[in-house]
């Protein structure tokens, strides 16, 4: 197994494997309750963010609030993608559907992996995400499914940046469902319901 500390919990082979990507200062257990609401019988693959920001775990460095170190985003997205590919082989789940679930910083790294490494992740549910890289490569994302839930008054993930992410994904032929709520930087009950519906509508 390669470089990321993680937890793996087996689940039903008929349910998707959920890749859980926590927010800043979180850990592998943070999104387990959310995952169980979305898909109670799923296997869970939950790595820990490898970057420390004053002791808080993150997925990549940032220069200031909302200002990402884009070189590190690319490096860490590839690190996470390599981890996912290796973990799928090591746990014998290469043939299972895998869906990344991310919140905040975890949603941003999931978005980066989706744009940069479609070989690793083809389905993502993003809560409070923003555009992670300014000029992503022109990969053909046909067959990629993305759900995003963003607050209309989120100071940490501005709606304009979230909409730029939606545009980048759609320009590359990804199938995108954009959910909006009137709140801020959070996961809402309505967002979870919409995400569960999206998860269950896969072809």
PDB file of C-alpha atoms in Angstrom:
ATOM      1  CA  UNK A   1       0.000   0.000   0.000  1.00  0.00           C
ATOM      2  CA  UNK A   2       1.369   3.423  -0.797  1.00  0.00           C
ATOM      3  CA  UNK A   3       1.814   6.606   1.096  1.00  0.00           C
ATOM      4  CA  UNK A   4      -1.447   7.699   2.745  1.00  0.00           C
ATOM      5  CA  UNK A   5      -2.621   6.646   6.191  1.00  0.00           C
ATOM      6  CA  UNK A   6      -6.178   5.400   5.875  1.00  0.00           C
ATOM      7  CA  UNK A   7      -8.988   3.208   7.129  1.00  0.00           C
ATOM      8  CA  UNK A   8     -10.860   0.623   5.092  1.00  0.00           C
ATOM      9  CA  UNK A   9     -14.196  -0.895   6.084  1.00  0.00           C
ATOM     10  CA  UNK A  10     -15.641  -3.669   3.906  1.00  0.00           C
ATOM     11  CA  UNK A  11     -19.221  -3.434   2.720  1.00  0.00           C
ATOM     12  CA  UNK A  12     -21.714  -4.997   0.364  1.00  0.00           C
ATOM     13  CA  UNK A  13     -20.303  -5.847  -3.086  1.00  0.00           C
ATOM     14  CA  UNK A  14     -23.590  -4.580  -4.526  1.00  0.00           C
ATOM     15  CA  UNK A  15     -23.070  -1.078  -3.123  1.00  0.00           C
ATOM     16  CA  UNK A  16     -20.498   1.462  -4.338  1.00  0.00           C
ATOM     17  CA  UNK A  17     -17.230   1.861  -2.480  1.00  0.00           C
ATOM     18  CA  UNK A  18     -17.178   5.348  -0.960  1.00  0.00           C
ATOM     19  CA  UNK A  19     -13.885   7.248  -0.870  1.00  0.00           C
ATOM     20  CA  UNK A  20     -14.219   9.674   2.060  1.00  0.00           C
ATOM     21  CA  UNK A  21     -12.223  12.911   1.906  1.00  0.00           C
ATOM     22  CA  UNK A  22     -12.431  15.058   5.043  1.00  0.00           C
ATOM     23  CA  UNK A  23     -12.197  18.827   5.401  1.00  0.00           C
ATOM     24  CA  UNK A  24      -9.388  20.856   6.977  1.00  0.00           C
ATOM     25  CA  UNK A  25      -8.553  19.648  10.472  1.00  0.00           C
ATOM     26  CA  UNK A  26     -10.577  16.470  10.040  1.00  0.00           C
ATOM     27  CA  UNK A  27      -9.720  12.812   9.828  1.00  0.00           C
ATOM     28  CA  UNK A  28     -10.799   9.494   8.293  1.00  0.00           C
ATOM     29  CA  UNK A  29     -13.819   9.101  10.601  1.00  0.00           C
ATOM     30  CA  UNK A  30     -15.355  12.531   9.937  1.00  0.00           C
ATOM     31  CA  UNK A  31     -17.546  11.639   6.960  1.00  0.00           C
ATOM     32  CA  UNK A  32     -18.595   8.152   8.092  1.00  0.00           C
ATOM     33  CA  UNK A  33     -22.016   9.352   9.400  1.00  0.00           C
ATOM     34  CA  UNK A  34     -22.627  11.199   6.120  1.00  0.00           C
ATOM     35  CA  UNK A  35     -21.560   8.132   4.133  1.00  0.00           C
ATOM     36  CA  UNK A  36     -23.937   5.900   6.072  1.00  0.00           C
ATOM     37  CA  UNK A  37     -26.806   8.243   5.231  1.00  0.00           C
ATOM     38  CA  UNK A  38     -25.910   8.175   1.538  1.00  0.00           C
ATOM     39  CA  UNK A  39     -25.283   4.430   1.218  1.00  0.00           C
ATOM     40  CA  UNK A  40     -25.608   2.409   4.450  1.00  0.00           C
ATOM     41  CA  UNK A  41     -24.041  -0.814   3.173  1.00  0.00           C
ATOM     42  CA  UNK A  42     -21.095   0.650   1.256  1.00  0.00           C
ATOM     43  CA  UNK A  43     -17.466  -0.218   1.826  1.00  0.00           C
ATOM     44  CA  UNK A  44     -15.547   2.836   3.031  1.00  0.00           C
ATOM     45  CA  UNK A  45     -12.036   3.894   2.026  1.00  0.00           C
ATOM     46  CA  UNK A  46     -11.027   6.864   4.169  1.00  0.00           C
ATOM     47  CA  UNK A  47      -7.506   8.287   3.865  1.00  0.00           C
ATOM     48  CA  UNK A  48      -6.058  11.084   5.987  1.00  0.00           C
ATOM     49  CA  UNK A  49      -4.901  14.340   4.462  1.00  0.00           C
ATOM     50  CA  UNK A  50      -1.077  14.279   4.279  1.00  0.00           C
ATOM     51  CA  UNK A  51      -0.431  18.029   4.702  1.00  0.00           C
ATOM     52  CA  UNK A  52      -0.269  19.727   8.112  1.00  0.00           C
ATOM     53  CA  UNK A  53      -1.340  23.358   8.458  1.00  0.00           C
ATOM     54  CA  UNK A  54      -0.449  24.357  12.012  1.00  0.00           C
ATOM     55  CA  UNK A  55      -1.380  20.832  13.076  1.00  0.00           C
ATOM     56  CA  UNK A  56      -4.581  20.634  11.025  1.00  0.00           C
ATOM     57  CA  UNK A  57      -4.673  17.886   8.390  1.00  0.00           C
ATOM     58  CA  UNK A  58      -5.267  19.058   4.840  1.00  0.00           C
ATOM     59  CA  UNK A  59      -4.984  17.624   1.350  1.00  0.00           C
ATOM     60  CA  UNK A  60      -2.762  20.374  -0.101  1.00  0.00           C
ATOM     61  CA  UNK A  61      -1.049  23.601   0.913  1.00  0.00           C
ATOM     62  CA  UNK A  62      -2.646  26.999   0.605  1.00  0.00           C
ATOM     63  CA  UNK A  63      -1.015  30.418   0.580  1.00  0.00           C
ATOM     64  CA  UNK A  64      -3.938  32.138   2.342  1.00  0.00           C
ATOM     65  CA  UNK A  65      -7.643  31.561   2.933  1.00  0.00           C
ATOM     66  CA  UNK A  66      -9.044  30.625  -0.472  1.00  0.00           C
ATOM     67  CA  UNK A  67      -5.645  30.960  -2.185  1.00  0.00           C
ATOM     68  CA  UNK A  68      -4.333  27.540  -3.161  1.00  0.00           C
ATOM     69  CA  UNK A  69      -0.762  26.478  -3.862  1.00  0.00           C
ATOM     70  CA  UNK A  70      -1.645  25.171  -7.325  1.00  0.00           C
ATOM     71  CA  UNK A  71       1.588  23.231  -7.797  1.00  0.00           C
ATOM     72  CA  UNK A  72       0.898  21.393  -4.558  1.00  0.00           C
ATOM     73  CA  UNK A  73      -2.719  20.790  -5.594  1.00  0.00           C
ATOM     74  CA  UNK A  74      -1.486  18.981  -8.713  1.00  0.00           C
ATOM     75  CA  UNK A  75       1.152  17.020  -6.783  1.00  0.00           C
ATOM     76  CA  UNK A  76      -1.278  15.958  -4.043  1.00  0.00           C
ATOM     77  CA  UNK A  77      -4.067  15.126  -6.505  1.00  0.00           C
ATOM     78  CA  UNK A  78      -1.717  12.711  -8.236  1.00  0.00           C
ATOM     79  CA  UNK A  79      -0.633  11.299  -4.869  1.00  0.00           C
ATOM     80  CA  UNK A  80      -4.265  10.656  -3.933  1.00  0.00           C
ATOM     81  CA  UNK A  81      -5.060   9.204  -7.359  1.00  0.00           C
ATOM     82  CA  UNK A  82      -2.110   6.805  -7.089  1.00  0.00           C
ATOM     83  CA  UNK A  83      -3.289   5.809  -3.610  1.00  0.00           C
ATOM     84  CA  UNK A  84      -6.797   5.062  -4.904  1.00  0.00           C
ATOM     85  CA  UNK A  85      -5.499   2.945  -7.786  1.00  0.00           C
ATOM     86  CA  UNK A  86      -3.220   0.977  -5.416  1.00  0.00           C
ATOM     87  CA  UNK A  87      -5.882   0.577  -2.725  1.00  0.00           C
ATOM     88  CA  UNK A  88      -8.422  -0.775  -5.208  1.00  0.00           C
ATOM     89  CA  UNK A  89      -5.940  -3.462  -6.198  1.00  0.00           C
ATOM     90  CA  UNK A  90      -4.825  -4.241  -2.641  1.00  0.00           C
ATOM     91  CA  UNK A  91      -8.389  -4.604  -1.345  1.00  0.00           C
ATOM     92  CA  UNK A  92      -9.638  -6.468  -4.417  1.00  0.00           C
ATOM     93  CA  UNK A  93     -12.186  -3.813  -5.351  1.00  0.00           C
ATOM     94  CA  UNK A  94     -10.936  -2.905  -8.847  1.00  0.00           C
ATOM     95  CA  UNK A  95     -14.216  -4.002 -10.414  1.00  0.00           C
ATOM     96  CA  UNK A  96     -16.467  -2.207  -7.925  1.00  0.00           C
ATOM     97  CA  UNK A  97     -18.035   1.178  -8.496  1.00  0.00           C
ATOM     98  CA  UNK A  98     -16.149   3.860  -6.532  1.00  0.00           C
ATOM     99  CA  UNK A  99     -17.582   7.246  -5.587  1.00  0.00           C
ATOM    100  CA  UNK A 100     -15.561   9.976  -3.870  1.00  0.00           C
ATOM    101  CA  UNK A 101     -17.389  11.972  -1.189  1.00  0.00           C
ATOM    102  CA  UNK A 102     -15.664  15.187  -0.143  1.00  0.00           C
ATOM    103  CA  UNK A 103     -16.344  18.170   2.088  1.00  0.00           C
ATOM    104  CA  UNK A 104     -14.565  21.523   1.802  1.00  0.00           C
ATOM    105  CA  UNK A 105     -10.819  20.861   1.363  1.00  0.00           C
ATOM    106  CA  UNK A 106     -11.676  17.200   0.733  1.00  0.00           C
ATOM    107  CA  UNK A 107     -14.160  18.231  -1.957  1.00  0.00           C
ATOM    108  CA  UNK A 108     -11.512  20.430  -3.556  1.00  0.00           C
ATOM    109  CA  UNK A 109      -8.955  17.607  -3.788  1.00  0.00           C
ATOM    110  CA  UNK A 110     -11.680  15.298  -5.132  1.00  0.00           C
ATOM    111  CA  UNK A 111     -12.477  17.890  -7.807  1.00  0.00           C
ATOM    112  CA  UNK A 112      -8.777  18.138  -8.657  1.00  0.00           C
ATOM    113  CA  UNK A 113      -8.448  14.359  -9.017  1.00  0.00           C
ATOM    114  CA  UNK A 114     -11.572  14.306 -11.202  1.00  0.00           C
ATOM    115  CA  UNK A 115     -10.096  16.925 -13.543  1.00  0.00           C
ATOM    116  CA  UNK A 116      -6.505  15.639 -13.535  1.00  0.00           C
ATOM    117  CA  UNK A 117      -6.785  11.862 -13.129  1.00  0.00           C
ATOM    118  CA  UNK A 118     -10.001  10.416 -14.555  1.00  0.00           C
ATOM    119  CA  UNK A 119      -8.303   7.006 -14.491  1.00  0.00           C
ATOM    120  CA  UNK A 120      -8.641   7.049 -10.692  1.00  0.00           C
ATOM    121  CA  UNK A 121     -12.024   8.672  -9.975  1.00  0.00           C
ATOM    122  CA  UNK A 122     -15.084   8.919 -12.224  1.00  0.00           C
ATOM    123  CA  UNK A 123     -17.837   9.735  -9.723  1.00  0.00           C
ATOM    124  CA  UNK A 124     -17.735  12.409  -7.037  1.00  0.00           C
ATOM    125  CA  UNK A 125     -20.147  14.077  -4.627  1.00  0.00           C
ATOM    126  CA  UNK A 126     -18.722  17.432  -3.561  1.00  0.00           C
ATOM    127  CA  UNK A 127     -19.968  19.498  -0.639  1.00  0.00           C
ATOM    128  CA  UNK A 128     -18.737  23.122  -0.390  1.00  0.00           C
ATOM    129  CA  UNK A 129     -16.228  22.767  -3.239  1.00  0.00           C
ATOM    130  CA  UNK A 130     -14.545  25.420  -5.322  1.00  0.00           C
ATOM    131  CA  UNK A 131     -12.372  25.414  -8.434  1.00  0.00           C
ATOM    132  CA  UNK A 132      -9.057  23.773  -7.410  1.00  0.00           C
ATOM    133  CA  UNK A 133      -6.822  24.497 -10.420  1.00  0.00           C
ATOM    134  CA  UNK A 134      -6.949  27.519 -12.751  1.00  0.00           C
ATOM    135  CA  UNK A 135      -6.285  25.768 -16.087  1.00  0.00           C
ATOM    136  CA  UNK A 136      -7.042  22.047 -15.887  1.00  0.00           C
ATOM    137  CA  UNK A 137      -5.973  19.837 -18.810  1.00  0.00           C
ATOM    138  CA  UNK A 138      -8.479  19.083 -21.544  1.00  0.00           C
ATOM    139  CA  UNK A 139      -9.170  15.510 -20.536  1.00  0.00           C
ATOM    140  CA  UNK A 140     -12.279  13.911 -22.005  1.00  0.00           C
ATOM    141  CA  UNK A 141     -14.498  13.406 -18.961  1.00  0.00           C
ATOM    142  CA  UNK A 142     -17.305  11.625 -20.810  1.00  0.00           C
ATOM    143  CA  UNK A 143     -18.726   9.092 -18.375  1.00  0.00           C
ATOM    144  CA  UNK A 144     -17.690  11.141 -15.316  1.00  0.00           C
ATOM    145  CA  UNK A 145     -20.547  11.984 -12.925  1.00  0.00           C
ATOM    146  CA  UNK A 146     -20.312  14.909 -10.500  1.00  0.00           C
ATOM    147  CA  UNK A 147     -22.695  16.142  -7.825  1.00  0.00           C
ATOM    148  CA  UNK A 148     -21.987  19.490  -6.167  1.00  0.00           C
ATOM    149  CA  UNK A 149     -23.816  21.086  -3.245  1.00  0.00           C
ATOM    150  CA  UNK A 150     -22.853  24.687  -2.505  1.00  0.00           C
ATOM    151  CA  UNK A 151     -24.187  27.420  -0.259  1.00  0.00           C
ATOM    152  CA  UNK A 152     -25.241  30.680  -1.849  1.00  0.00           C
ATOM    153  CA  UNK A 153     -23.640  32.540   1.067  1.00  0.00           C
ATOM    154  CA  UNK A 154     -20.457  30.545   1.585  1.00  0.00           C
ATOM    155  CA  UNK A 155     -17.511  32.892   2.281  1.00  0.00           C
ATOM    156  CA  UNK A 156     -14.995  30.006   2.149  1.00  0.00           C
ATOM    157  CA  UNK A 157     -16.149  28.523  -1.169  1.00  0.00           C
ATOM    158  CA  UNK A 158     -17.565  31.456  -3.156  1.00  0.00           C
ATOM    159  CA  UNK A 159     -20.328  30.571  -5.570  1.00  0.00           C
ATOM    160  CA  UNK A 160     -18.432  32.140  -8.483  1.00  0.00           C
ATOM    161  CA  UNK A 161     -15.579  29.684  -7.956  1.00  0.00           C
ATOM    162  CA  UNK A 162     -18.003  26.772  -7.619  1.00  0.00           C
ATOM    163  CA  UNK A 163     -19.649  27.817 -10.884  1.00  0.00           C
ATOM    164  CA  UNK A 164     -16.229  27.997 -12.579  1.00  0.00           C
ATOM    165  CA  UNK A 165     -15.701  24.378 -11.502  1.00  0.00           C
ATOM    166  CA  UNK A 166     -19.072  23.378 -12.955  1.00  0.00           C
ATOM    167  CA  UNK A 167     -18.170  25.060 -16.259  1.00  0.00           C
ATOM    168  CA  UNK A 168     -14.767  23.338 -16.413  1.00  0.00           C
ATOM    169  CA  UNK A 169     -16.371  19.951 -15.828  1.00  0.00           C
ATOM    170  CA  UNK A 170     -19.159  20.452 -18.366  1.00  0.00           C
ATOM    171  CA  UNK A 171     -16.727  21.772 -20.990  1.00  0.00           C
ATOM    172  CA  UNK A 172     -14.942  18.420 -20.674  1.00  0.00           C
ATOM    173  CA  UNK A 173     -18.216  16.472 -21.112  1.00  0.00           C
ATOM    174  CA  UNK A 174     -18.738  15.469 -17.480  1.00  0.00           C
ATOM    175  CA  UNK A 175     -22.332  14.973 -16.313  1.00  0.00           C
ATOM    176  CA  UNK A 176     -22.863  17.542 -13.544  1.00  0.00           C
ATOM    177  CA  UNK A 177     -25.698  18.061 -11.068  1.00  0.00           C
ATOM    178  CA  UNK A 178     -25.375  21.403  -9.252  1.00  0.00           C
ATOM    179  CA  UNK A 179     -27.383  21.731  -6.033  1.00  0.00           C
ATOM    180  CA  UNK A 180     -27.677  25.070  -4.257  1.00  0.00           C
ATOM    181  CA  UNK A 181     -28.813  25.930  -0.750  1.00  0.00           C
ATOM    182  CA  UNK A 182     -29.265  29.322   0.927  1.00  0.00           C
ATOM    183  CA  UNK A 183     -26.698  28.649   3.662  1.00  0.00           C
ATOM    184  CA  UNK A 184     -22.954  28.816   4.091  1.00  0.00           C
ATOM    185  CA  UNK A 185     -20.039  26.402   4.400  1.00  0.00           C
ATOM    186  CA  UNK A 186     -21.919  23.298   5.462  1.00  0.00           C
ATOM    187  CA  UNK A 187     -23.628  20.074   4.447  1.00  0.00           C
ATOM    188  CA  UNK A 188     -27.404  20.474   4.553  1.00  0.00           C
ATOM    189  CA  UNK A 189     -30.141  17.889   4.937  1.00  0.00           C
ATOM    190  CA  UNK A 190     -31.519  18.835   1.526  1.00  0.00           C
ATOM    191  CA  UNK A 191     -28.046  18.464   0.064  1.00  0.00           C
ATOM    192  CA  UNK A 192     -27.762  14.952   1.472  1.00  0.00           C
ATOM    193  CA  UNK A 193     -31.161  13.990   0.082  1.00  0.00           C
ATOM    194  CA  UNK A 194     -30.196  15.318  -3.350  1.00  0.00           C
ATOM    195  CA  UNK A 195     -26.838  13.525  -3.189  1.00  0.00           C
ATOM    196  CA  UNK A 196     -28.482  10.232  -2.228  1.00  0.00           C
ATOM    197  CA  UNK A 197     -30.873  10.598  -5.160  1.00  0.00           C
ATOM    198  CA  UNK A 198     -27.944  11.317  -7.496  1.00  0.00           C
ATOM    199  CA  UNK A 199     -26.010   8.332  -6.130  1.00  0.00           C
ATOM    200  CA  UNK A 200     -28.944   6.020  -6.771  1.00  0.00           C
ATOM    201  CA  UNK A 201     -29.493   7.207 -10.353  1.00  0.00           C
ATOM    202  CA  UNK A 202     -26.223   5.895 -11.773  1.00  0.00           C
ATOM    203  CA  UNK A 203     -26.601   3.922 -14.967  1.00  0.00           C
TER     204      UNK A 203
END
